[in-house]
mmCIF file of C-alpha atoms and ligand atoms in Angstrom:
data_model
loop_
_atom_site.group_PDB
_atom_site.id
_atom_site.type_symbol
_atom_site.label_atom_id
_atom_site.label_comp_id
_atom_site.label_asym_id
_atom_site.label_seq_id
_atom_site.Cartn_x
_atom_site.Cartn_y
_atom_site.Cartn_z
ATOM 1 C CA MET A 25 -0.014 0.016 0.003
ATOM 2 C CA PHE A 26 2.804 2.379 0.952
ATOM 3 C CA THR A 27 4.521 1.680 -2.293
ATOM 4 C CA LEU A 28 1.393 2.225 -4.328
ATOM 5 C CA ILE A 29 0.735 5.566 -2.639
ATOM 6 C CA SER A 30 4.302 6.784 -3.292
ATOM 7 C CA VAL A 31 4.254 5.651 -6.889
ATOM 8 C CA LEU A 32 1.000 7.550 -7.379
ATOM 9 C CA SER A 33 2.185 10.685 -5.741
ATOM 10 C CA LEU A 34 5.412 10.581 -7.704
ATOM 11 C CA ALA A 35 3.424 10.127 -10.882
ATOM 12 C CA SER A 36 1.194 13.057 -9.984
ATOM 13 C CA LEU A 37 4.219 15.246 -9.464
ATOM 14 C CA LEU A 38 5.735 14.278 -12.798
ATOM 15 C CA LEU A 39 2.551 14.327 -14.911
ATOM 16 C CA PRO A 40 0.169 16.765 -13.352
ATOM 17 C CA HIS A 41 -1.553 17.596 -16.634
ATOM 18 C CA VAL A 42 -2.220 13.955 -17.364
ATOM 19 C CA LEU A 43 -3.516 12.811 -13.990
ATOM 20 C CA ALA A 44 -5.284 15.969 -12.748
ATOM 21 C CA GLY A 45 -6.546 16.906 -16.187
ATOM 22 C CA ARG A 46 -7.217 13.599 -17.908
ATOM 23 C CA ASN A 47 -10.442 15.084 -19.110
ATOM 24 C CA SER A 48 -9.025 18.464 -20.012
ATOM 25 C CA PHE A 49 -5.816 17.682 -21.946
ATOM 26 C CA LEU A 50 -5.109 15.287 -24.794
ATOM 27 C CA ARG A 51 -1.816 14.380 -26.379
ATOM 28 C CA CYS A 52 -1.081 15.752 -29.827
ATOM 29 C CA PRO A 53 -0.279 13.023 -32.404
ATOM 30 C CA ASN A 54 3.345 12.010 -32.487
ATOM 31 C CA SER A 55 4.240 14.715 -29.952
ATOM 32 C CA ASP A 56 4.912 15.487 -26.328
ATOM 33 C CA HIS A 57 2.551 18.393 -26.384
ATOM 34 C CA TYR A 58 -0.958 18.357 -24.966
ATOM 35 C CA HIS A 59 -4.020 20.228 -26.211
ATOM 36 C CA LYS A 60 -7.431 20.982 -24.836
ATOM 37 C CA PRO A 61 -10.347 18.947 -26.173
ATOM 38 C CA GLY A 62 -11.629 20.439 -29.430
ATOM 39 C CA SER A 63 -8.325 22.185 -30.238
ATOM 40 C CA GLU A 64 -6.413 19.434 -31.935
ATOM 41 C CA LYS A 65 -6.093 21.835 -34.845
ATOM 42 C CA CYS A 66 -3.648 23.762 -32.647
ATOM 43 C CA CYS A 67 -1.229 20.805 -32.546
ATOM 44 C CA LYS A 68 0.700 21.927 -35.616
ATOM 45 C CA PHE A 69 1.490 25.167 -33.889
ATOM 46 C CA TYR A 70 3.324 23.478 -30.998
ATOM 47 C CA ALA A 71 5.768 21.905 -33.473
ATOM 48 C CA LEU A 72 6.068 25.243 -35.295
ATOM 49 C CA ARG A 73 6.667 27.112 -32.059
ATOM 50 C CA ASP A 74 9.491 24.791 -31.042
ATOM 51 C CA ASP A 75 11.018 24.975 -34.509
ATOM 52 C CA LEU A 76 10.868 28.829 -34.570
ATOM 53 C CA GLN A 77 12.284 28.997 -31.026
ATOM 54 C CA ASP A 78 15.190 26.643 -31.762
ATOM 55 C CA ASN A 79 16.046 27.956 -35.226
ATOM 56 C CA LEU A 80 14.757 31.429 -35.871
ATOM 57 C CA PHE A 81 14.786 33.058 -32.451
ATOM 58 C CA THR A 82 17.177 30.777 -30.464
ATOM 59 C CA ASN A 83 14.937 31.536 -27.486
ATOM 60 C CA HIS A 84 16.282 35.097 -27.470
ATOM 61 C CA CYS A 85 14.869 38.609 -27.421
ATOM 62 C CA GLY A 86 17.131 39.599 -30.284
ATOM 63 C CA ASP A 87 17.092 40.859 -33.830
ATOM 64 C CA ASN A 88 14.820 38.146 -35.248
ATOM 65 C CA ALA A 89 12.271 38.528 -32.422
ATOM 66 C CA ARG A 90 12.258 42.310 -33.093
ATOM 67 C CA LEU A 91 11.815 41.710 -36.811
ATOM 68 C CA ALA A 92 8.983 39.245 -36.235
ATOM 69 C CA VAL A 93 7.166 41.861 -34.110
ATOM 70 C CA ARG A 94 7.691 44.531 -36.753
ATOM 71 C CA VAL A 95 6.463 42.334 -39.609
ATOM 72 C CA SER A 96 3.305 41.437 -37.602
ATOM 73 C CA PHE A 97 2.511 45.129 -37.546
ATOM 74 C CA HIS A 98 3.647 45.939 -41.177
ATOM 75 C CA ASP A 99 1.501 43.100 -42.516
ATOM 76 C CA ALA A 100 -1.687 43.808 -40.490
ATOM 77 C CA ILE A 101 -1.805 47.523 -40.912
ATOM 78 C CA GLY A 102 -2.186 47.070 -44.700
ATOM 79 C CA TYR A 103 -5.893 47.424 -44.281
ATOM 80 C CA SER A 104 -8.265 50.399 -44.904
ATOM 81 C CA LYS A 105 -11.873 50.375 -43.827
ATOM 82 C CA SER A 106 -12.564 52.936 -46.620
ATOM 83 C CA ASN A 107 -11.119 50.818 -49.503
ATOM 84 C CA HIS A 108 -10.781 47.090 -49.143
ATOM 85 C CA SER A 109 -8.826 46.860 -52.399
ATOM 86 C CA ARG A 110 -5.792 48.412 -50.614
ATOM 87 C CA GLY A 111 -5.169 45.234 -48.600
ATOM 88 C CA HIS A 112 -6.723 42.483 -46.498
ATOM 89 C CA GLY A 113 -4.908 43.245 -43.267
ATOM 90 C CA ALA A 114 -3.304 40.435 -41.275
ATOM 91 C CA ASP A 115 -3.313 38.113 -44.285
ATOM 92 C CA GLY A 116 0.346 37.368 -44.822
ATOM 93 C CA SER A 117 0.494 39.439 -48.002
ATOM 94 C CA ILE A 118 3.843 40.862 -46.921
ATOM 95 C CA LEU A 119 5.242 37.280 -47.270
ATOM 96 C CA ILE A 120 3.237 36.069 -50.354
ATOM 97 C CA PHE A 121 3.641 39.286 -52.217
ATOM 98 C CA SER A 122 6.992 40.273 -50.703
ATOM 99 C CA ASP A 123 8.305 41.306 -54.221
ATOM 100 C CA ILE A 124 5.758 44.078 -54.287
ATOM 101 C CA GLU A 125 5.430 45.081 -50.655
ATOM 102 C CA THR A 126 9.154 45.373 -49.980
ATOM 103 C CA GLN A 127 9.624 47.911 -52.727
ATOM 104 C CA ILE A 128 9.026 50.869 -50.526
ATOM 105 C CA PHE A 129 10.787 52.556 -47.662
ATOM 106 C CA PRO A 130 9.426 50.990 -44.364
ATOM 107 C CA ASN A 131 9.870 47.446 -45.831
ATOM 108 C CA LEU A 132 13.061 47.877 -47.852
ATOM 109 C CA PHE A 133 15.301 46.007 -45.432
ATOM 110 C CA LEU A 134 12.884 43.145 -44.623
ATOM 111 C CA PRO A 135 13.637 40.668 -47.457
ATOM 112 C CA PRO A 136 16.443 38.877 -45.656
ATOM 113 C CA PHE A 137 14.059 38.236 -42.665
ATOM 114 C CA LEU A 138 11.127 37.303 -44.847
ATOM 115 C CA ASP A 139 13.286 34.790 -46.649
ATOM 116 C CA GLN A 140 13.992 33.152 -43.297
ATOM 117 C CA LEU A 141 10.330 32.887 -42.595
ATOM 118 C CA LYS A 142 9.193 31.527 -45.975
ATOM 119 C CA PRO A 143 10.509 27.931 -45.563
ATOM 120 C CA TYR A 144 8.165 27.463 -42.579
ATOM 121 C CA LEU A 145 5.189 27.908 -44.927
ATOM 122 C CA THR A 146 6.078 24.846 -46.998
ATOM 123 C CA LYS A 147 7.254 22.932 -43.907
ATOM 124 C CA TYR A 148 3.890 23.437 -42.104
ATOM 125 C CA PRO A 149 1.315 23.140 -44.923
ATOM 126 C CA GLY A 150 -1.819 23.889 -42.792
ATOM 127 C CA VAL A 151 -0.402 27.147 -41.611
ATOM 128 C CA SER A 152 -1.256 30.170 -43.751
ATOM 129 C CA ALA A 153 1.108 33.098 -44.292
ATOM 130 C CA GLY A 154 -1.083 35.361 -42.144
ATOM 131 C CA ASP A 155 -1.081 32.856 -39.316
ATOM 132 C CA LEU A 156 2.655 32.368 -39.558
ATOM 133 C CA ILE A 157 3.378 36.069 -39.345
ATOM 134 C CA GLN A 158 1.086 36.750 -36.291
ATOM 135 C CA PHE A 159 2.298 33.617 -34.659
ATOM 136 C CA ALA A 160 5.964 34.460 -35.194
ATOM 137 C CA GLY A 161 5.320 37.892 -33.674
ATOM 138 C CA ALA A 162 3.628 36.412 -30.520
ATOM 139 C CA VAL A 163 6.362 33.671 -30.144
ATOM 140 C CA GLY A 164 9.131 36.169 -30.813
ATOM 141 C CA ILE A 165 8.046 38.676 -28.196
ATOM 142 C CA SER A 166 7.537 35.893 -25.628
ATOM 143 C CA ASN A 167 11.362 35.806 -25.441
ATOM 144 C CA CYS A 168 11.470 39.395 -24.164
ATOM 145 C CA PRO A 169 11.325 39.743 -20.326
ATOM 146 C CA GLY A 170 8.267 41.566 -19.201
ATOM 147 C CA ALA A 171 6.216 41.021 -22.410
ATOM 148 C CA PRO A 172 2.620 39.941 -22.205
ATOM 149 C CA ARG A 173 1.448 36.492 -23.436
ATOM 150 C CA LEU A 174 -0.385 37.510 -26.652
ATOM 151 C CA GLN A 175 -3.604 35.993 -27.878
ATOM 152 C CA PHE A 176 -3.125 33.858 -30.951
ATOM 153 C CA LEU A 177 -6.094 33.066 -33.234
ATOM 154 C CA ALA A 178 -5.430 30.803 -36.229
ATOM 155 C CA GLY A 179 -7.199 30.023 -39.469
ATOM 156 C CA ARG A 180 -6.509 33.093 -41.676
ATOM 157 C CA PRO A 181 -6.848 32.334 -45.345
ATOM 158 C CA ASN A 182 -3.808 32.965 -47.468
ATOM 159 C CA ALA A 183 -3.537 36.456 -48.959
ATOM 160 C CA THR A 184 -5.035 36.854 -52.393
ATOM 161 C CA ILE A 185 -4.074 40.474 -53.074
ATOM 162 C CA HIS A 186 -1.018 42.527 -52.061
ATOM 163 C CA GLY A 187 -1.356 45.286 -49.494
ATOM 164 C CA ASP A 188 -0.628 48.945 -50.193
ATOM 165 C CA PRO A 189 2.579 49.633 -48.374
ATOM 166 C CA THR A 190 1.849 53.333 -48.236
ATOM 167 C CA LEU A 191 -0.639 52.374 -45.448
ATOM 168 C CA ILE A 192 2.340 51.714 -43.089
ATOM 169 C CA PRO A 193 3.022 54.734 -40.907
ATOM 170 C CA SER A 194 6.156 56.657 -41.571
ATOM 171 C CA PRO A 195 8.744 57.588 -38.939
ATOM 172 C CA ALA A 196 8.255 61.259 -40.007
ATOM 173 C CA ASN A 197 4.484 61.260 -39.453
ATOM 174 C CA SER A 198 2.727 63.709 -37.120
ATOM 175 C CA ALA A 199 0.470 62.363 -34.374
ATOM 176 C CA GLU A 200 -2.612 63.538 -36.186
ATOM 177 C CA THR A 201 -1.580 61.667 -39.380
ATOM 178 C CA MET A 202 -0.800 58.437 -37.479
ATOM 179 C CA ILE A 203 -4.114 58.618 -35.539
ATOM 180 C CA ALA A 204 -6.039 59.143 -38.768
ATOM 181 C CA ARG A 205 -4.335 56.095 -40.251
ATOM 182 C CA MET A 206 -5.109 54.001 -37.201
ATOM 183 C CA ASN A 207 -8.767 55.090 -37.331
ATOM 184 C CA ASP A 208 -8.993 54.162 -40.964
ATOM 185 C CA ALA A 209 -7.728 50.680 -40.051
ATOM 186 C CA GLY A 210 -10.219 50.367 -37.158
ATOM 187 C CA LEU A 211 -7.900 51.202 -34.266
ATOM 188 C CA THR A 212 -7.920 54.203 -31.797
ATOM 189 C CA ALA A 213 -5.341 56.705 -30.717
ATOM 190 C CA GLU A 214 -5.133 54.848 -27.479
ATOM 191 C CA ASP A 215 -4.454 51.583 -29.316
ATOM 192 C CA LEU A 216 -1.648 53.397 -31.157
ATOM 193 C CA VAL A 217 0.118 54.508 -27.940
ATOM 194 C CA HIS A 218 -0.259 50.956 -26.617
ATOM 195 C CA LEU A 219 1.252 49.502 -29.763
ATOM 196 C CA MET A 220 4.238 51.813 -29.290
ATOM 197 C CA ALA A 221 5.222 49.495 -26.358
ATOM 198 C CA SER A 222 6.771 47.318 -29.091
ATOM 199 C CA HIS A 223 9.464 50.031 -29.469
ATOM 200 C CA SER A 224 10.560 49.190 -25.975
ATOM 201 C CA ILE A 225 12.404 46.256 -27.560
ATOM 202 C CA ALA A 226 13.233 47.980 -30.875
ATOM 203 C CA HIS A 227 16.237 48.912 -32.951
ATOM 204 C CA ALA A 228 16.033 51.443 -35.737
ATOM 205 C CA LYS A 229 17.430 49.970 -38.915
ATOM 206 C CA ASN A 230 18.827 52.279 -41.528
ATOM 207 C CA VAL A 231 16.943 55.346 -40.354
ATOM 208 C CA ASP A 232 20.536 56.566 -40.045
ATOM 209 C CA PRO A 233 22.210 54.788 -42.897
ATOM 210 C CA THR A 234 25.411 54.468 -40.773
ATOM 211 C CA LEU A 235 23.628 52.718 -37.925
ATOM 212 C CA ASN A 236 21.956 49.318 -38.653
ATOM 213 C CA HIS A 237 21.108 48.684 -34.961
ATOM 214 C CA ALA A 238 20.249 51.815 -33.138
ATOM 215 C CA PRO A 239 18.208 51.170 -29.975
ATOM 216 C CA LEU A 240 15.225 53.346 -29.307
ATOM 217 C CA ASP A 241 15.671 52.991 -25.506
ATOM 218 C CA SER A 242 18.418 51.906 -23.065
ATOM 219 C CA THR A 243 16.922 48.378 -22.645
ATOM 220 C CA PRO A 244 16.141 47.005 -26.127
ATOM 221 C CA ASN A 245 16.054 43.454 -24.826
ATOM 222 C CA LYS A 246 13.339 44.120 -22.231
ATOM 223 C CA PHE A 247 9.717 44.900 -22.572
ATOM 224 C CA ASP A 248 9.941 47.550 -19.889
ATOM 225 C CA ASN A 249 8.806 51.158 -19.320
ATOM 226 C CA GLN A 250 12.152 52.793 -19.996
ATOM 227 C CA TYR A 251 11.090 53.649 -23.520
ATOM 228 C CA PHE A 252 8.061 55.775 -22.440
ATOM 229 C CA LEU A 253 10.369 57.823 -20.118
ATOM 230 C CA GLU A 254 13.349 58.147 -22.351
ATOM 231 C CA ILE A 255 11.370 59.492 -25.370
ATOM 232 C CA LEU A 256 10.136 62.294 -23.038
ATOM 233 C CA LEU A 257 13.740 63.357 -22.201
ATOM 234 C CA ARG A 258 14.709 66.582 -23.949
ATOM 235 C CA GLY A 259 16.529 65.902 -27.175
ATOM 236 C CA THR A 260 20.241 66.881 -27.134
ATOM 237 C CA GLY A 261 21.713 65.261 -30.271
ATOM 238 C CA VAL A 262 21.883 62.261 -32.578
ATOM 239 C CA PRO A 263 23.971 59.060 -32.207
ATOM 240 C CA GLY A 264 25.299 59.096 -35.755
ATOM 241 C CA THR A 265 24.838 61.330 -38.793
ATOM 242 C CA THR A 266 22.500 64.380 -38.854
ATOM 243 C CA LYS A 267 19.458 65.254 -40.968
ATOM 244 C CA ASN A 268 18.089 61.778 -41.487
ATOM 245 C CA PHE A 269 14.458 61.397 -42.601
ATOM 246 C CA GLY A 270 12.301 60.484 -39.632
ATOM 247 C CA GLU A 271 14.966 61.103 -36.915
ATOM 248 C CA VAL A 272 15.048 63.886 -34.260
ATOM 249 C CA ASN A 273 17.429 64.628 -31.437
ATOM 250 C CA SER A 274 17.593 61.878 -28.810
ATOM 251 C CA GLY A 275 17.950 62.453 -25.065
ATOM 252 C CA MET A 276 20.822 59.933 -24.889
ATOM 253 C CA PRO A 277 22.821 60.282 -28.101
ATOM 254 C CA ALA A 278 26.149 59.526 -26.527
ATOM 255 C CA GLN A 279 24.887 56.132 -25.339
ATOM 256 C CA GLY A 280 23.839 55.316 -28.896
ATOM 257 C CA GLU A 281 20.080 55.839 -28.555
ATOM 258 C CA LEU A 282 18.112 57.085 -31.619
ATOM 259 C CA ARG A 283 14.781 58.820 -31.506
ATOM 260 C CA LEU A 284 12.204 58.617 -34.206
ATOM 261 C CA GLN A 285 10.280 61.788 -35.047
ATOM 262 C CA SER A 286 6.983 59.817 -34.913
ATOM 263 C CA ASP A 287 7.687 58.594 -31.415
ATOM 264 C CA SER A 288 8.668 62.061 -30.199
ATOM 265 C CA ASN A 289 5.513 63.519 -31.801
ATOM 266 C CA LEU A 290 3.157 61.018 -30.088
ATOM 267 C CA ALA A 291 4.810 61.518 -26.667
ATOM 268 C CA ARG A 292 4.281 65.291 -26.890
ATOM 269 C CA ASN A 293 0.990 65.725 -28.761
ATOM 270 C CA PRO A 294 -1.977 66.818 -26.575
ATOM 271 C CA LEU A 295 -4.071 63.996 -28.105
ATOM 272 C CA THR A 296 -1.743 61.268 -26.863
ATOM 273 C CA ALA A 297 0.607 62.815 -24.262
ATOM 274 C CA CYS A 298 -1.377 61.837 -21.137
ATOM 275 C CA LYS A 299 -1.845 58.230 -22.194
ATOM 276 C CA TRP A 300 1.908 58.218 -22.938
ATOM 277 C CA GLN A 301 2.886 59.646 -19.573
ATOM 278 C CA SER A 302 0.630 57.111 -17.825
ATOM 279 C CA LEU A 303 2.794 54.317 -19.195
ATOM 280 C CA VAL A 304 6.037 55.677 -17.696
ATOM 281 C CA ASP A 305 5.437 54.023 -14.372
ATOM 282 C CA ASP A 306 2.823 51.329 -14.932
ATOM 283 C CA HIS A 307 4.102 48.059 -16.306
ATOM 284 C CA GLU A 308 0.773 46.212 -15.964
ATOM 285 C CA ALA A 309 -0.962 48.845 -18.026
ATOM 286 C CA MET A 310 1.791 48.695 -20.630
ATOM 287 C CA LYS A 311 1.493 44.905 -20.865
ATOM 288 C CA ASP A 312 -2.275 44.690 -20.847
ATOM 289 C CA GLY A 313 -2.682 47.639 -23.206
ATOM 290 C CA TYR A 314 -0.230 46.102 -25.758
ATOM 291 C CA LYS A 315 -1.943 42.727 -25.489
ATOM 292 C CA ASP A 316 -5.325 44.222 -26.105
ATOM 293 C CA ALA A 317 -4.186 46.338 -29.005
ATOM 294 C CA MET A 318 -2.290 43.440 -30.625
ATOM 295 C CA ALA A 319 -5.402 41.250 -30.298
ATOM 296 C CA LYS A 320 -7.233 43.852 -32.509
ATOM 297 C CA LEU A 321 -4.243 44.376 -34.899
ATOM 298 C CA ALA A 322 -3.651 40.606 -35.384
ATOM 299 C CA VAL A 323 -7.067 40.062 -36.895
ATOM 300 C CA LEU A 324 -7.566 43.308 -38.983
ATOM 301 C CA GLY A 325 -9.315 42.476 -42.223
ATOM 302 C CA GLN A 326 -10.096 38.920 -40.991
ATOM 303 C CA ASP A 327 -13.443 37.308 -40.193
ATOM 304 C CA VAL A 328 -12.930 36.463 -36.514
ATOM 305 C CA ASP A 329 -15.784 33.944 -36.550
ATOM 306 C CA ASP A 330 -13.827 31.742 -38.892
ATOM 307 C CA LEU A 331 -10.707 31.731 -36.595
ATOM 308 C CA TYR A 332 -9.933 29.293 -33.752
ATOM 309 C CA ASP A 333 -8.059 30.070 -30.512
ATOM 310 C CA CYS A 334 -4.575 28.598 -30.138
ATOM 311 C CA SER A 335 -3.381 31.054 -27.416
ATOM 312 C CA ASP A 336 -2.356 28.086 -25.207
ATOM 313 C CA VAL A 337 0.512 27.474 -27.543
ATOM 314 C CA ILE A 338 2.190 30.832 -26.695
ATOM 315 C CA GLN A 339 4.618 30.639 -23.761
ATOM 316 C CA LYS A 340 4.821 33.100 -20.925
ATOM 317 C CA ALA A 341 7.666 35.627 -21.244
ATOM 318 C CA PRO A 342 10.436 35.638 -18.619
ATOM 319 C CA PHE A 343 9.379 37.592 -15.547
ATOM 320 C CA LEU A 344 10.608 41.157 -15.260
ATOM 321 C CA ARG A 345 11.130 42.607 -11.814
ATOM 322 C CA SER A 346 10.158 46.145 -12.646
ATOM 323 C CA CYS A 347 7.047 48.226 -12.438
ATOM 324 C CA ALA A 348 8.270 51.707 -13.335
ATOM 325 C CA ALA A 349 10.989 53.398 -15.366
ATOM 326 C CA SER A 350 13.885 55.073 -13.644
ATOM 327 C CA TYR A 351 15.983 58.041 -14.686
ATOM 328 C CA PRO A 352 19.063 57.035 -16.588
ATOM 329 C CA PRO A 353 22.354 58.118 -14.985
ATOM 330 C CA GLY A 354 22.713 61.921 -15.007
ATOM 331 C CA LYS A 355 19.043 62.522 -15.889
ATOM 332 C CA THR A 356 16.348 63.991 -13.646
ATOM 333 C CA PHE A 357 12.889 65.400 -13.903
ATOM 334 C CA ALA A 358 14.472 68.644 -15.060
ATOM 335 C CA ASP A 359 15.327 66.864 -18.382
ATOM 336 C CA VAL A 360 11.650 65.816 -19.054
ATOM 337 C CA ASP A 361 9.632 67.551 -21.728
ATOM 338 C CA LYS A 362 6.504 67.368 -19.573
ATOM 339 C CA SER A 363 3.564 67.253 -22.092
ATOM 340 C CA CYS A 364 0.569 66.216 -20.029
ATOM 341 C CA SER A 365 -0.918 68.392 -17.236
ATOM 342 C CA ALA A 366 -1.377 65.402 -14.826
ATOM 343 C CA PRO A 367 1.414 65.222 -12.175
ATOM 344 C CA PHE A 368 4.524 63.379 -13.396
ATOM 345 C CA PRO A 369 5.219 60.169 -11.500
ATOM 346 C CA GLU A 370 7.934 60.038 -8.888
ATOM 347 C CA LEU A 371 10.732 57.870 -10.321
ATOM 348 C CA ARG A 372 13.948 56.414 -8.935
ATOM 349 C CA SER A 373 17.295 57.514 -10.448
ATOM 350 C CA GLN A 374 19.886 55.017 -11.665
ATOM 351 C CA ARG A 375 23.322 55.463 -10.106
ATOM 352 C CA GLY A 376 26.625 55.538 -11.926
ATOM 353 C CA GLN A 377 27.968 57.165 -15.118
ATOM 354 C CA PRO A 378 26.190 57.123 -18.494
ATOM 355 C CA THR A 379 27.372 54.023 -20.371
ATOM 356 C CA PRO A 380 26.867 52.949 -23.971
ATOM 357 C CA ILE A 381 23.761 50.796 -24.509
ATOM 358 C CA PRO A 382 25.009 47.180 -24.994
ATOM 359 C CA GLN A 383 25.032 46.064 -28.571
ATOM 360 C CA ASP A 384 23.177 42.764 -28.463
ATOM 361 C CA TYR A 385 21.490 41.545 -31.618
HETATM 362 C C1 LIG B 426 -9.024 51.670 -53.874
HETATM 363 O O1 LIG B 426 -7.678 51.102 -53.907
HETATM 364 C C2 LIG B 426 -7.254 50.617 -55.186
HETATM 365 C C3 LIG B 426 -5.938 49.834 -54.925
HETATM 366 O O2 LIG B 426 -5.047 50.661 -54.305
HETATM 367 C C4 LIG B 426 -7.160 51.771 -56.131
HETATM 368 O O3 LIG B 426 -6.723 51.309 -57.390
HETATM 369 C C5 LIG B 426 -8.587 52.440 -56.217
HETATM 370 O O4 LIG B 426 -8.494 53.609 -57.070
HETATM 371 C C6 LIG B 426 -9.044 52.847 -54.790
HETATM 372 N N1 LIG B 426 -10.437 53.342 -54.900
HETATM 373 C C7 LIG B 426 -10.772 54.504 -54.474
HETATM 374 C C8 LIG B 426 -12.248 54.784 -54.567
HETATM 375 O O5 LIG B 426 -10.052 55.294 -53.966
HETATM 376 C C1 LIG B 427 -0.306 29.472 -48.327
HETATM 377 O O1 LIG B 427 0.520 29.764 -49.364
HETATM 378 C C2 LIG B 427 1.836 29.240 -49.287
HETATM 379 C C3 LIG B 427 2.739 29.808 -50.325
HETATM 380 O O2 LIG B 427 2.069 29.855 -51.561
HETATM 381 C C4 LIG B 427 1.710 27.708 -49.320
HETATM 382 O O3 LIG B 427 2.966 27.165 -49.219
HETATM 383 C C5 LIG B 427 0.831 27.282 -48.172
HETATM 384 O O4 LIG B 427 0.646 25.856 -48.268
HETATM 385 C C6 LIG B 427 -0.553 27.936 -48.221
HETATM 386 N N1 LIG B 427 -1.210 27.655 -46.941
HETATM 387 C C7 LIG B 427 -2.506 27.541 -46.870
HETATM 388 C C8 LIG B 427 -3.008 27.186 -45.509
HETATM 389 O O5 LIG B 427 -3.301 27.669 -47.838
#
């Protein structure tokens, strides 16, 4: 009897999902993964996830994770409520019609990354281009400490027309222009500010032609609030060459940080400044807001009733022990371009000397 009990309790430690949830989880065919009843269609995404993690992302919040997040936006935003011939949104057209869609500025440098994604389409035949792109974005960002676990719905049909790449916002846009573009795609100004959280893990590529990896904040490998604070710091110079399209003075040029004109505009415009400021010290709001805005973005132009939920496949991001931004060394509230009338949050200051932002791709 003693032996039987200890064998059972050992088994329940090792296989909790099998014993406790015999009724709730089922094994995917030829796999160690388990799915909920009714979602066996999600099984192919477990295999795809492991493949992407091992081979495309190497489980790392690096360049390919950043590019996957960027492509998930550039594909989906190719949608206009006022003219459906300009694109079908999150349909994978950027992959299927990459020859056309990478002809213009915001997509010019994407072909090498898209070429790395394409083989997964043939390797996983039931996965459409639109599914692959949104899935890669959600899996990619799950490598970044502090990121939310994004919703993932599957079942988008393959793109049948190319998107109009001029629908992608430009780094030189005013806040008003970007808000109007978002509204035309079915998103709000608030969604836009929440989507900017993706720039907390971003590098600018070729905005300054001499800098292929210019971070937009001091922690480009973490989904943290530094970005929302640092964009509000008064601009003092640029990290590389001057007079680049879409670039303005950054608050931390000597450390290598680059600032996009569009980011600067959103942080300071009366329409968006208070939402922006609210994200300086609230990591939960940053996470939840990004998750909700991405849930809308990822299905733009799609018929949600035809999609099925495979969010269980997406893993949790590493935990981040941080709930507010802190002033980088040498910076204080006196350096903030305060743009919202609400009181500015009290923030800690980092000690030490300003140091270059680590170059980690
Ligand atoms: C809708 O978009 C298509 C494709 O870009 C374009 O050819 C057409 O002129 C547009 N229609 C209107 C009414 O603007
Ligand atoms: C989508 O198109 C790609 C490329 O043409 C193809 O490899 C893939 O099998 C298609 N997937 C679906 C689900 O139709």
